[in-house]
Amino acid sequence: MDVTSSSPNTTRSSNGAGWLSAREMHILETICDTFFPALTPPAGASPARASYYQSKASDLHLALLIAETLGQENEESQADFHRLLTLFQNPATGLLLAGQARPFSDLPLERREKYLRAMAHSPLAQLRQGYQVLKRLSGFLFFATPDPQGRNPTWEALDYQPAEPPPPVARPLKPYEIKQDTVLECDAVVIGSGAGGGVVAGELALAGKNVIVLEKGGYHSEADFSLQEAQSMSDLYLKRGSLTSRDVGVSILAGSTLGGGTIVNWDTSFRTPPDILSEWEETSGLKDVFTGTSLQESFAAVEQRISINTENSAHNRQNQLLFDGARTLGYHVDSLRRNAIGCEQRCGTCGFGCRYGCKQSTLKTYLQDAYEHGARILVDCSAERVLIEQGKAVGVKASVHEHTTGKNYQVTIHARTVVVAAGSLHSPAVLLRSGLTNSHIGRHLHLHPTTTIAGHYPDKVYPWQGVMQSAYSDEFGHLHGNYGYKLEVPPAHPGLLGMGSAWHSARDYRESMEKMAHLATFIILTRDKGEGQVTLDSHGEPVIDYVTSVFDRQHLLHGMRQAARIHFAAGASEVVSIQSKRSQLSRQQLDTSGERAWKTFDRQLERNGLGVNRLIVYSAHQMGTCRMGKDPAQSVTDAHSQVHGVQGLFVCDGSVFPAASGVNPMLSIMGLAHQAAQYIKQ
């Protein structure tokens, strides 16, 4: 069962749990109660701690939440899940995985745990895939879903305090309302409102152009960001945060709201490094596009508009640990530049939208500029295809979902210029649905595959508090030429930790999560040489095929080893990977065995596997599926981001990168979009 694309319709209605039979619901409930059974509390446990251990999945209606979540998927994904649940009821599978020829629901808890571990470690990719779907969904929902009072019953024991939002403020703009099938006219229509689309829309509107912006997601601002992890993932991310590659091997985070990824990213603002720009120039055959003065001028203009600085990069405890540990080892380490101003609350919820208005997203900057200069902004609007006549783009066919009535309306926009800025997953989908046949559309997908090493510390770290990402190390950015990895720090809230932490048994997992406040997590963000591809499913929606290459896995492995060393240099008592099989090392082992303990741990990381669904791999960066180049036989867009062979059709987002950027790509996208906008204005 895969979760690979956003819903075919902007707001695919949920079937609730009714798409599962009573028998299937019973199986799912048993699975959830195996991941999360009622456990005997430790002796002398406080009431909150006792409740934490005694809570079971069915107390939280976890199976129902999973069924309702998957009820929003398409028919193919649901059919895969039906098959997965059928497998659980086959006695032969019970014999293979648990040593007893009985259906999963009829096995005792100890055997059911063995069954799930066998799935997680199976040589059969489909079994590992099915396990990860179940484990990730249940882990996220168990620790993230609030009760009617807005709190999850585990949070007190975990010492987790969600951020309290400030009083609401007025919404800064009003989307254009569609109440019927509609035809609109404009100079330029921009599909997408994130780092690329937002910049282009603002630049064109400021130049006096009549602009329409189409955003697939909804409109959320500091007036209504909930700052709740479960709600925010549903409101602000593609696929409610559950998007993955086809084989579930990579979990993909991508913004889907007005302002796109700039609403939910962690504010990190790198210019594309000069050596990467030189490589892009050579790869693309485009002279001066990447290495000339115009792109640097665009970077400077964007940096000024979105207020990039280091004054708002105060380190939280996690970032300080990375900084101190790297410095102790003599590794490069520095503070990040961020597009935030007045960030004094340090609330720890950058990934859920900035309720304080400190993050200078496109919603706060370029889209506001566009709106104030007459641009019309349509939300909950899915661009179906670009209208092309005689080699020219003449408009867009789209549909809008109207929430109050639940109706969908067709919208046709006539325009002389069409800018596709729907991101590296949806931009190629739009072009393919429009009938374009360039063989490179959707190819050359880069994801910056990322994994983590966690460190447990004697004192509390509270990884959900403070500035989420403010320190980085580039010590290993050039392991092989321009390829290597950065070490950074991610946000860490209960749901994400529940999804990512390895499950070895119900009690082990619960005990591990109980120490969450003592956890610090370092990410290994690789610049990938390997590539994937985006194609269309039967609904015309993107499907992501990507397997981390052997070359890139070696960089992940190198990074895991180095991140562990930085943790111990910073004072960690233990480090652990997020592999399905346990890889961990304690300070006691180091003190006892020294270098031999390091060698054992290094071998353990490699032996326990980096393959698909053996190691959890994330991506928050998608690039390269409509890459720029001089030769139409080797690329999709030209020096001005215009699609080869179609006048007036431009792509302005991370999909135009000739290869991976090697740094968090927001500023790279914005700079290239700003550069293209100067040409489009003409």
mmCIF file of N, CA, C and O in Angstrom, residues 556-586:
data_model
loop_
_atom_site.group_PDB
_atom_site.id
_atom_site.type_symbol
_atom_site.label_atom_id
_atom_site.label_comp_id
_atom_site.label_asym_id
_atom_site.label_seq_id
_atom_site.Cartn_x
_atom_site.Cartn_y
_atom_site.Cartn_z
ATOM 1 N N LEU A 556 24.984 8.943 3.534
ATOM 2 C CA LEU A 556 24.122 8.858 4.712
ATOM 3 C C LEU A 556 24.821 8.097 5.836
ATOM 4 O O LEU A 556 24.792 8.516 7.005
ATOM 5 N N LEU A 557 25.451 6.982 5.481
ATOM 6 C CA LEU A 557 26.153 6.176 6.481
ATOM 7 C C LEU A 557 27.301 6.968 7.104
ATOM 8 O O LEU A 557 27.473 6.973 8.337
ATOM 9 N N HIS A 558 28.066 7.649 6.290
ATOM 10 C CA HIS A 558 29.168 8.474 6.789
ATOM 11 C C HIS A 558 28.621 9.538 7.741
ATOM 12 O O HIS A 558 29.175 9.774 8.826
ATOM 13 N N GLY A 559 27.502 10.154 7.362
ATOM 14 C CA GLY A 559 26.912 11.194 8.189
ATOM 15 C C GLY A 559 26.367 10.673 9.510
ATOM 16 O O GLY A 559 26.460 11.350 10.544
ATOM 17 N N MET A 560 25.781 9.480 9.487
ATOM 18 C CA MET A 560 25.283 8.889 10.732
ATOM 19 C C MET A 560 26.429 8.662 11.713
ATOM 20 O O MET A 560 26.303 8.915 12.924
ATOM 21 N N ARG A 561 27.548 8.198 11.195
ATOM 22 C CA ARG A 561 28.705 7.959 12.054
ATOM 23 C C ARG A 561 29.243 9.270 12.632
ATOM 24 O O ARG A 561 29.559 9.347 13.828
ATOM 25 N N GLN A 562 29.316 10.295 11.806
ATOM 26 C CA GLN A 562 29.852 11.568 12.285
ATOM 27 C C GLN A 562 28.866 12.273 13.228
ATOM 28 O O GLN A 562 29.280 12.894 14.212
ATOM 29 N N ALA A 563 27.571 12.180 12.946
ATOM 30 C CA ALA A 563 26.586 12.783 13.839
ATOM 31 C C ALA A 563 26.660 12.157 15.223
ATOM 32 O O ALA A 563 26.524 12.845 16.247
ATOM 33 N N ALA A 564 26.874 10.837 15.276
ATOM 34 C CA ALA A 564 27.019 10.168 16.569
ATOM 35 C C ALA A 564 28.214 10.719 17.331
ATOM 36 O O ALA A 564 28.150 10.945 18.557
ATOM 37 N N ARG A 565 29.322 10.950 16.653
ATOM 38 C CA ARG A 565 30.511 11.484 17.306
ATOM 39 C C ARG A 565 30.277 12.894 17.834
ATOM 40 O O ARG A 565 30.750 13.253 18.919
ATOM 41 N N ILE A 566 29.533 13.683 17.087
ATOM 42 C CA ILE A 566 29.229 15.039 17.556
ATOM 43 C C ILE A 566 28.332 14.994 18.784
ATOM 44 O O ILE A 566 28.514 15.769 19.739
ATOM 45 N N HIS A 567 27.362 14.086 18.784
ATOM 46 C CA HIS A 567 26.506 13.935 19.965
ATOM 47 C C HIS A 567 27.343 13.651 21.218
ATOM 48 O O HIS A 567 27.156 14.287 22.271
ATOM 49 N N PHE A 568 28.239 12.685 21.118
ATOM 50 C CA PHE A 568 29.031 12.341 22.307
ATOM 51 C C PHE A 568 29.964 13.491 22.687
ATOM 52 O O PHE A 568 30.190 13.739 23.884
ATOM 53 N N ALA A 569 30.483 14.208 21.702
ATOM 54 C CA ALA A 569 31.317 15.365 22.015
ATOM 55 C C ALA A 569 30.523 16.449 22.726
ATOM 56 O O ALA A 569 31.081 17.245 23.496
ATOM 57 N N ALA A 570 29.197 16.475 22.480
ATOM 58 C CA ALA A 570 28.327 17.474 23.107
ATOM 59 C C ALA A 570 27.780 17.005 24.450
ATOM 60 O O ALA A 570 27.059 17.762 25.115
ATOM 61 N N GLY A 571 28.079 15.754 24.847
ATOM 62 C CA GLY A 571 27.662 15.292 26.154
ATOM 63 C C GLY A 571 26.569 14.260 26.181
ATOM 64 O O GLY A 571 26.014 13.964 27.252
ATOM 65 N N ALA A 572 26.207 13.662 25.045
ATOM 66 C CA ALA A 572 25.139 12.659 25.012
ATOM 67 C C ALA A 572 25.537 11.428 25.820
ATOM 68 O O ALA A 572 26.720 11.058 25.897
ATOM 69 N N SER A 573 24.538 10.788 26.408
ATOM 70 C CA SER A 573 24.776 9.541 27.134
ATOM 71 C C SER A 573 24.564 8.320 26.249
ATOM 72 O O SER A 573 25.044 7.226 26.574
ATOM 73 N N GLU A 574 23.860 8.511 25.119
ATOM 74 C CA GLU A 574 23.565 7.404 24.215
ATOM 75 C C GLU A 574 23.159 7.979 22.866
ATOM 76 O O GLU A 574 22.600 9.075 22.792
ATOM 77 N N VAL A 575 23.444 7.238 21.794
ATOM 78 C CA VAL A 575 22.976 7.624 20.470
ATOM 79 C C VAL A 575 22.226 6.448 19.861
ATOM 80 O O VAL A 575 22.499 5.282 20.187
ATOM 81 N N VAL A 576 21.280 6.742 18.966
ATOM 82 C CA VAL A 576 20.475 5.690 18.346
ATOM 83 C C VAL A 576 20.071 6.126 16.945
ATOM 84 O O VAL A 576 19.812 7.310 16.690
ATOM 85 N N SER A 577 20.022 5.169 16.022
ATOM 86 C CA SER A 577 19.582 5.447 14.653
ATOM 87 C C SER A 577 18.083 5.204 14.544
ATOM 88 O O SER A 577 17.449 4.743 15.491
ATOM 89 N N ILE A 578 17.509 5.500 13.386
ATOM 90 C CA ILE A 578 16.098 5.199 13.147
ATOM 91 C C ILE A 578 15.970 4.064 12.122
ATOM 92 O O ILE A 578 15.080 4.037 11.298
ATOM 93 N N GLN A 579 16.878 3.122 12.227
ATOM 94 C CA GLN A 579 16.784 1.891 11.441
ATOM 95 C C GLN A 579 15.785 0.940 12.089
ATOM 96 O O GLN A 579 15.529 1.002 13.301
ATOM 97 N N SER A 580 15.211 0.051 11.309
ATOM 98 C CA SER A 580 14.273 -0.934 11.855
ATOM 99 C C SER A 580 14.951 -1.857 12.856
ATOM 100 O O SER A 580 14.357 -2.260 13.851
ATOM 101 N N LYS A 581 16.196 -2.224 12.591
ATOM 102 C CA LYS A 581 16.981 -2.985 13.552
ATOM 103 C C LYS A 581 17.805 -2.014 14.386
ATOM 104 O O LYS A 581 18.379 -1.068 13.858
ATOM 105 N N ARG A 582 17.871 -2.273 15.667
ATOM 106 C CA ARG A 582 18.449 -1.327 16.606
ATOM 107 C C ARG A 582 19.952 -1.123 16.378
ATOM 108 O O ARG A 582 20.737 -2.072 16.389
ATOM 109 N N SER A 583 20.346 0.124 16.189
ATOM 110 C CA SER A 583 21.753 0.516 16.184
ATOM 111 C C SER A 583 21.915 1.583 17.251
ATOM 112 O O SER A 583 21.349 2.676 17.126
ATOM 113 N N GLN A 584 22.645 1.269 18.309
ATOM 114 C CA GLN A 584 22.812 2.244 19.382
ATOM 115 C C GLN A 584 24.164 2.064 20.036
ATOM 116 O O GLN A 584 24.804 1.011 19.928
ATOM 117 N N LEU A 585 24.600 3.096 20.712
ATOM 118 C CA LEU A 585 25.891 3.089 21.388
ATOM 119 C C LEU A 585 25.754 3.968 22.624
ATOM 120 O O LEU A 585 25.212 5.071 22.554
ATOM 121 N N SER A 586 26.250 3.478 23.762
ATOM 122 C CA SER A 586 26.166 4.238 25.015
ATOM 123 C C SER A 586 27.540 4.775 25.413
ATOM 124 O O SER A 586 28.579 4.230 25.009
#
